[in-house]
PDB file of C-alpha atoms in Angstrom:
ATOM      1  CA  UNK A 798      -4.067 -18.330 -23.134  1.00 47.00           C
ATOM      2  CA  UNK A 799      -0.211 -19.566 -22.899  1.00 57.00           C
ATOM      3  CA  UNK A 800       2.494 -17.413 -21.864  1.00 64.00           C
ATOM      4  CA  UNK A 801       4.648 -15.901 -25.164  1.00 78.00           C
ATOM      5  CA  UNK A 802       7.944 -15.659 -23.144  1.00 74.00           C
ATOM      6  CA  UNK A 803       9.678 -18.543 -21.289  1.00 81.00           C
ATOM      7  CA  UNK A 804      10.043 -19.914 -17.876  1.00 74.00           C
ATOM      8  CA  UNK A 805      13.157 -18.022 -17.722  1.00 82.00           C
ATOM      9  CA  UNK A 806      11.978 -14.716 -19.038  1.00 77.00           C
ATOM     10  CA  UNK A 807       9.254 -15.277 -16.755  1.00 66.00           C
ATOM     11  CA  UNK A 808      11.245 -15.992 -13.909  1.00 66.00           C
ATOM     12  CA  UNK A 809      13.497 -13.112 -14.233  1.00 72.00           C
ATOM     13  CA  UNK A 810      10.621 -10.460 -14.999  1.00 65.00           C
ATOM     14  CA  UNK A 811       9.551 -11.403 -11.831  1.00 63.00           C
ATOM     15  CA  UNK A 812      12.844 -11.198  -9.609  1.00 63.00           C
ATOM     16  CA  UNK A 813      12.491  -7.356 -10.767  1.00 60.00           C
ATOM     17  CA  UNK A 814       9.383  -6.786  -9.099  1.00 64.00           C
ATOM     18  CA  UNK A 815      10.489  -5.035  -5.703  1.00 58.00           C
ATOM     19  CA  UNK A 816       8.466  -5.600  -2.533  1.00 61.00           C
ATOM     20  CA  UNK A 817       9.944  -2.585  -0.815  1.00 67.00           C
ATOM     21  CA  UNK A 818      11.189   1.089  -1.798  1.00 70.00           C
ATOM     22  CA  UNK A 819       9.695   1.149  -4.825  1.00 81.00           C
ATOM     23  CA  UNK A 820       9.329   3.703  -6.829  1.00 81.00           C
ATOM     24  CA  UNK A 821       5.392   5.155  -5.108  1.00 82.00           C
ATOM     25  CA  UNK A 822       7.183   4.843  -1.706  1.00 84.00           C
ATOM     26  CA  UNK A 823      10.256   6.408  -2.403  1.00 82.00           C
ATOM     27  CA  UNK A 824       7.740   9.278  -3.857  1.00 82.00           C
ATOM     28  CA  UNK A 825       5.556   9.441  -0.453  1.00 85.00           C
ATOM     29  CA  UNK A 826       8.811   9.455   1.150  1.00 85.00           C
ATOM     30  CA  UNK A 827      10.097  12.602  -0.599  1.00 83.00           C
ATOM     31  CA  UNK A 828       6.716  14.436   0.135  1.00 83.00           C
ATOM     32  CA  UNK A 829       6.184  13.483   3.686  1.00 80.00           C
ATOM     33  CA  UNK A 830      10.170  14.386   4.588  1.00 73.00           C
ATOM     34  CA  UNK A 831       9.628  16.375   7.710  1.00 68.00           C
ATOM     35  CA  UNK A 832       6.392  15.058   8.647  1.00 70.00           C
ATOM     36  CA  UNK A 833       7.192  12.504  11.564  1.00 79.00           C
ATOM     37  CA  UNK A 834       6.160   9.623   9.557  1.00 85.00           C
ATOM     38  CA  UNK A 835       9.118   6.681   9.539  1.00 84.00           C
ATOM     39  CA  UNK A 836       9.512   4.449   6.574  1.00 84.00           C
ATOM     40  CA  UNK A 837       9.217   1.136   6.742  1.00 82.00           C
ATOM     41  CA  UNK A 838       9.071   1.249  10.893  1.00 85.00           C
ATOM     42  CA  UNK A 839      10.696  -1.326  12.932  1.00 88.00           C
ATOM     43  CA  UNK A 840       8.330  -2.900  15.772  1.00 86.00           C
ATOM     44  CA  UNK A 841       4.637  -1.829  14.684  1.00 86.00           C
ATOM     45  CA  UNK A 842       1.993  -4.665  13.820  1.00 82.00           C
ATOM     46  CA  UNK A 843       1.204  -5.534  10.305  1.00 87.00           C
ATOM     47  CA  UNK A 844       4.256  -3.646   9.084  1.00 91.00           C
ATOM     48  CA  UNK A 845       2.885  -0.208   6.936  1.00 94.00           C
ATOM     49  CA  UNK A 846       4.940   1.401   4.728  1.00 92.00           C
ATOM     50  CA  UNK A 847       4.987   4.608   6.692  1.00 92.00           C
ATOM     51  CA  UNK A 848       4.049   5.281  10.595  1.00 92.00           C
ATOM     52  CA  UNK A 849       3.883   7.672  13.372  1.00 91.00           C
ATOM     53  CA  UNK A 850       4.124   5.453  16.581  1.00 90.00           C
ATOM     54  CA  UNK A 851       3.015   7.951  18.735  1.00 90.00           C
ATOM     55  CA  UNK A 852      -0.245   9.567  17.230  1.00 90.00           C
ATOM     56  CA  UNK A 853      -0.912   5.568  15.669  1.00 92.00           C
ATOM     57  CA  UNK A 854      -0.959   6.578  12.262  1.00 92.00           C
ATOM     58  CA  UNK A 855       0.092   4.019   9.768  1.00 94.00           C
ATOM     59  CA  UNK A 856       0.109   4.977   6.074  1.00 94.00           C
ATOM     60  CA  UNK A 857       0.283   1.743   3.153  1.00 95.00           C
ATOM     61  CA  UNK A 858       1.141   2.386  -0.181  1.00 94.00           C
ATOM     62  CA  UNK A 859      -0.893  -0.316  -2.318  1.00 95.00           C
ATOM     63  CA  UNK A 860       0.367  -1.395  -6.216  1.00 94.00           C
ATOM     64  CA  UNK A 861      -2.658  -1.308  -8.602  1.00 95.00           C
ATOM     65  CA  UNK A 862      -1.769  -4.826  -9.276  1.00 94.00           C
ATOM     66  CA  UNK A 863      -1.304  -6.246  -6.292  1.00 92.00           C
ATOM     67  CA  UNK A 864      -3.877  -4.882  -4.421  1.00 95.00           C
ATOM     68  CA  UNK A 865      -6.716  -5.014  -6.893  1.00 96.00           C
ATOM     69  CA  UNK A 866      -7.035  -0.836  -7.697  1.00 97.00           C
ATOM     70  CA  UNK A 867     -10.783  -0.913  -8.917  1.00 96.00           C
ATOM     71  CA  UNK A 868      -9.447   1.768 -11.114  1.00 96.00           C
ATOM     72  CA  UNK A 869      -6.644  -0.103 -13.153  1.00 95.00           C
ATOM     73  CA  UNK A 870      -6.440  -3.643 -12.145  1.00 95.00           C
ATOM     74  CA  UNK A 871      -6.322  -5.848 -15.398  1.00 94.00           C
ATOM     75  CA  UNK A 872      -6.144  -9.677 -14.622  1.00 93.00           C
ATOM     76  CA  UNK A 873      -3.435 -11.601 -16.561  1.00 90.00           C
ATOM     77  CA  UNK A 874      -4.404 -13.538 -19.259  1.00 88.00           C
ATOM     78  CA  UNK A 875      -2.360 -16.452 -18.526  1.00 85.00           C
ATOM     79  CA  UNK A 876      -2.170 -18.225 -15.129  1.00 88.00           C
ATOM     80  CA  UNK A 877      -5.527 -16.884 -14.638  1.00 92.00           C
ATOM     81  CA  UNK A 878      -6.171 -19.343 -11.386  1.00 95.00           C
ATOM     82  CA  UNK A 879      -2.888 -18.541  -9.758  1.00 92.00           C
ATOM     83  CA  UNK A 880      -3.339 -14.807  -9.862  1.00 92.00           C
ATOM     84  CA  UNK A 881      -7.185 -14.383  -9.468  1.00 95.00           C
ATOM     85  CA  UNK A 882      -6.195 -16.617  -5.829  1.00 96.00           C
ATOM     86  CA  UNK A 883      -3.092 -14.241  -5.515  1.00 95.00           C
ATOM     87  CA  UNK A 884      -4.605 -11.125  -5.864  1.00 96.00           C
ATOM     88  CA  UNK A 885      -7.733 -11.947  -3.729  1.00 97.00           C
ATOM     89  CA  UNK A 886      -5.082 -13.224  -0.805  1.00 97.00           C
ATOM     90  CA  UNK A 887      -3.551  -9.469  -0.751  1.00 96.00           C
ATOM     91  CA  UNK A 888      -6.827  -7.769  -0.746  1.00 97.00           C
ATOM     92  CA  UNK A 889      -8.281  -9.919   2.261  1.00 98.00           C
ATOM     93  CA  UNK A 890      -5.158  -9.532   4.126  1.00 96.00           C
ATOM     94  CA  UNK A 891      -5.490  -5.871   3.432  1.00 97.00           C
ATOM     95  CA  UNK A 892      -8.862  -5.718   4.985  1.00 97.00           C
ATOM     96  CA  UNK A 893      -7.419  -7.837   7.947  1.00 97.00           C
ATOM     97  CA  UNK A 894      -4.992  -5.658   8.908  1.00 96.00           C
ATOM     98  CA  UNK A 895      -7.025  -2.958   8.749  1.00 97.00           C
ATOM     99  CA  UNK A 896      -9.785  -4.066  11.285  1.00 97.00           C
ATOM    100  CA  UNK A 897      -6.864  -5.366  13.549  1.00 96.00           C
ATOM    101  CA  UNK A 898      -4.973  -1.927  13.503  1.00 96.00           C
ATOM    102  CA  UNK A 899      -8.337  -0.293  14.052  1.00 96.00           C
ATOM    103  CA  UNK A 900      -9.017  -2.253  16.747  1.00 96.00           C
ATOM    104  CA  UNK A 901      -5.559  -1.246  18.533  1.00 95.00           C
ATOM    105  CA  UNK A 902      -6.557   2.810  17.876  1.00 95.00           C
ATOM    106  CA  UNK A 903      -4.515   2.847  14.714  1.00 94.00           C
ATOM    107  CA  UNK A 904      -5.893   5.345  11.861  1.00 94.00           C
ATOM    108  CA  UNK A 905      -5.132   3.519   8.355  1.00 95.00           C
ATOM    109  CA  UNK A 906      -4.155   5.502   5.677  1.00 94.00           C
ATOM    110  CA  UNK A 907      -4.462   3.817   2.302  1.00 96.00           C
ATOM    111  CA  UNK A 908      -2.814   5.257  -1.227  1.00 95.00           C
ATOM    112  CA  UNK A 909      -3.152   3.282  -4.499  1.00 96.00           C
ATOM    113  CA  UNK A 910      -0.006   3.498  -6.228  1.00 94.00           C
ATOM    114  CA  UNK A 911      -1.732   5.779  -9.346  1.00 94.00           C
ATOM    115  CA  UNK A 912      -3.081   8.335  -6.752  1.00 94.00           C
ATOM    116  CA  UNK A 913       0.973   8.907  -5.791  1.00 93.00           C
ATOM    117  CA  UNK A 914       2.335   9.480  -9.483  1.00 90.00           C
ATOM    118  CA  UNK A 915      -0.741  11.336 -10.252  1.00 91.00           C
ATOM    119  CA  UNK A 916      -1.978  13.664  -7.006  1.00 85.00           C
ATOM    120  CA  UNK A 917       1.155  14.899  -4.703  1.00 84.00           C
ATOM    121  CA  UNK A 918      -1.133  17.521  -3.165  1.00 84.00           C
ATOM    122  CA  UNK A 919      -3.978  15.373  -2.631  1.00 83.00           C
ATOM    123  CA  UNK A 920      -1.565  12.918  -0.484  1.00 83.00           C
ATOM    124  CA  UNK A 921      -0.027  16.093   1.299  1.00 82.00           C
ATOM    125  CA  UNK A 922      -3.853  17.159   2.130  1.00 85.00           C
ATOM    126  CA  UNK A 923      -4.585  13.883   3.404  1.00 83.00           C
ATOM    127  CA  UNK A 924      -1.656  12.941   5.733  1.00 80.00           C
ATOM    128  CA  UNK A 925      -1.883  16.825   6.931  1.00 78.00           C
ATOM    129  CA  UNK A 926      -5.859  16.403   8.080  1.00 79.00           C
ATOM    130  CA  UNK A 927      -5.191  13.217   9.507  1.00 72.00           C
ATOM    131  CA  UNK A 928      -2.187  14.813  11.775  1.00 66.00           C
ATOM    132  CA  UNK A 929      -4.988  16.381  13.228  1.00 66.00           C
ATOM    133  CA  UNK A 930      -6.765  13.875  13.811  1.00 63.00           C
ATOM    134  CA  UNK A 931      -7.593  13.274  17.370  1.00 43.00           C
ATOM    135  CA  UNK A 932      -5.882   9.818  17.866  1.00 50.00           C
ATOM    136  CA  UNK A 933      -9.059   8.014  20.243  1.00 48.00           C
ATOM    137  CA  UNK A 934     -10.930   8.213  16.790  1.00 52.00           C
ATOM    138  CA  UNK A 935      -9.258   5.414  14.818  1.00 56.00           C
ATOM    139  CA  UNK A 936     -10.339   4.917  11.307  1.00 59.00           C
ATOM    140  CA  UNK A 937      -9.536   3.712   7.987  1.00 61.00           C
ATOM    141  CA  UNK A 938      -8.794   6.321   5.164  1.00 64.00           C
ATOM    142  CA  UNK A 939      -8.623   5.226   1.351  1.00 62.00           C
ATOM    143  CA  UNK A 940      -7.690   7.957  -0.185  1.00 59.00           C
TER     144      UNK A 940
END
């Protein structure tokens, strides 16, 4: 199926698209104020959007789009081949960084973006029992 808008439109709708503070991070940010987890952290591996250096906790906010939400990913209809490569690039790289901050004692902490605009409480439940978490179990938490 072709594209209805131009390469200029096109262009432009995508120059919008922000790859940091966007709107689900800005959210987590407001909930977890006063809960020792940095945004955007200088010097840790694999940059998260949120970390505690010292208990190795590294929370990532992942876009439905980007990051293939089984919930509410829809594929484009045009430039099908481009995004289906896209899309499955993020998710592999998501898995990747995973098993390589697992492997350095990380815990991974995974949001999609719908579970922030739709469940605060469920996110402040989560990062709370994972505080708690003794830090020589590392694991990987989708939420």
């Amino acid at each position: 199926m072709t594209d209805n808008i131009t390469k200029t439109q096109r262009s432009y709708i995508m120059s919008q698209i922000r790859g940091t503070r966007t709107k689900p991070e800005l959210i987590v940010k407001e909930i977890i104020d006063g809960r020792k987890l940095r945004y955007q952290p200088k010097g840790i591996p694999e940059r998260p959007d949120f970390a505690n250096k010292s208990k190795k906790i590294a929370l990532f906010i992942d876009g439905c789009f980007w990051h293939k939400c089984p919930r509410c990913y829809k594929p484009p209809k045009s430039n099908r081949k481009y995004w289906k490569a896209k899309v499955e690039r993020n998710t592999k790289r998501d898995k990747r960084v995973n098993r390589k901050l697992k492997k350095q004692g990380w815990t991974v902490i995974r949001f999609w973006e719908h579970q922030v605009k739709e469940n605060k409480s469920h996110i402040i439940k989560k990062l709370t029992n994972n505080s708690k978490q003794n830090k020589n179990s590392p694991s990987v938490s989708t939420a």
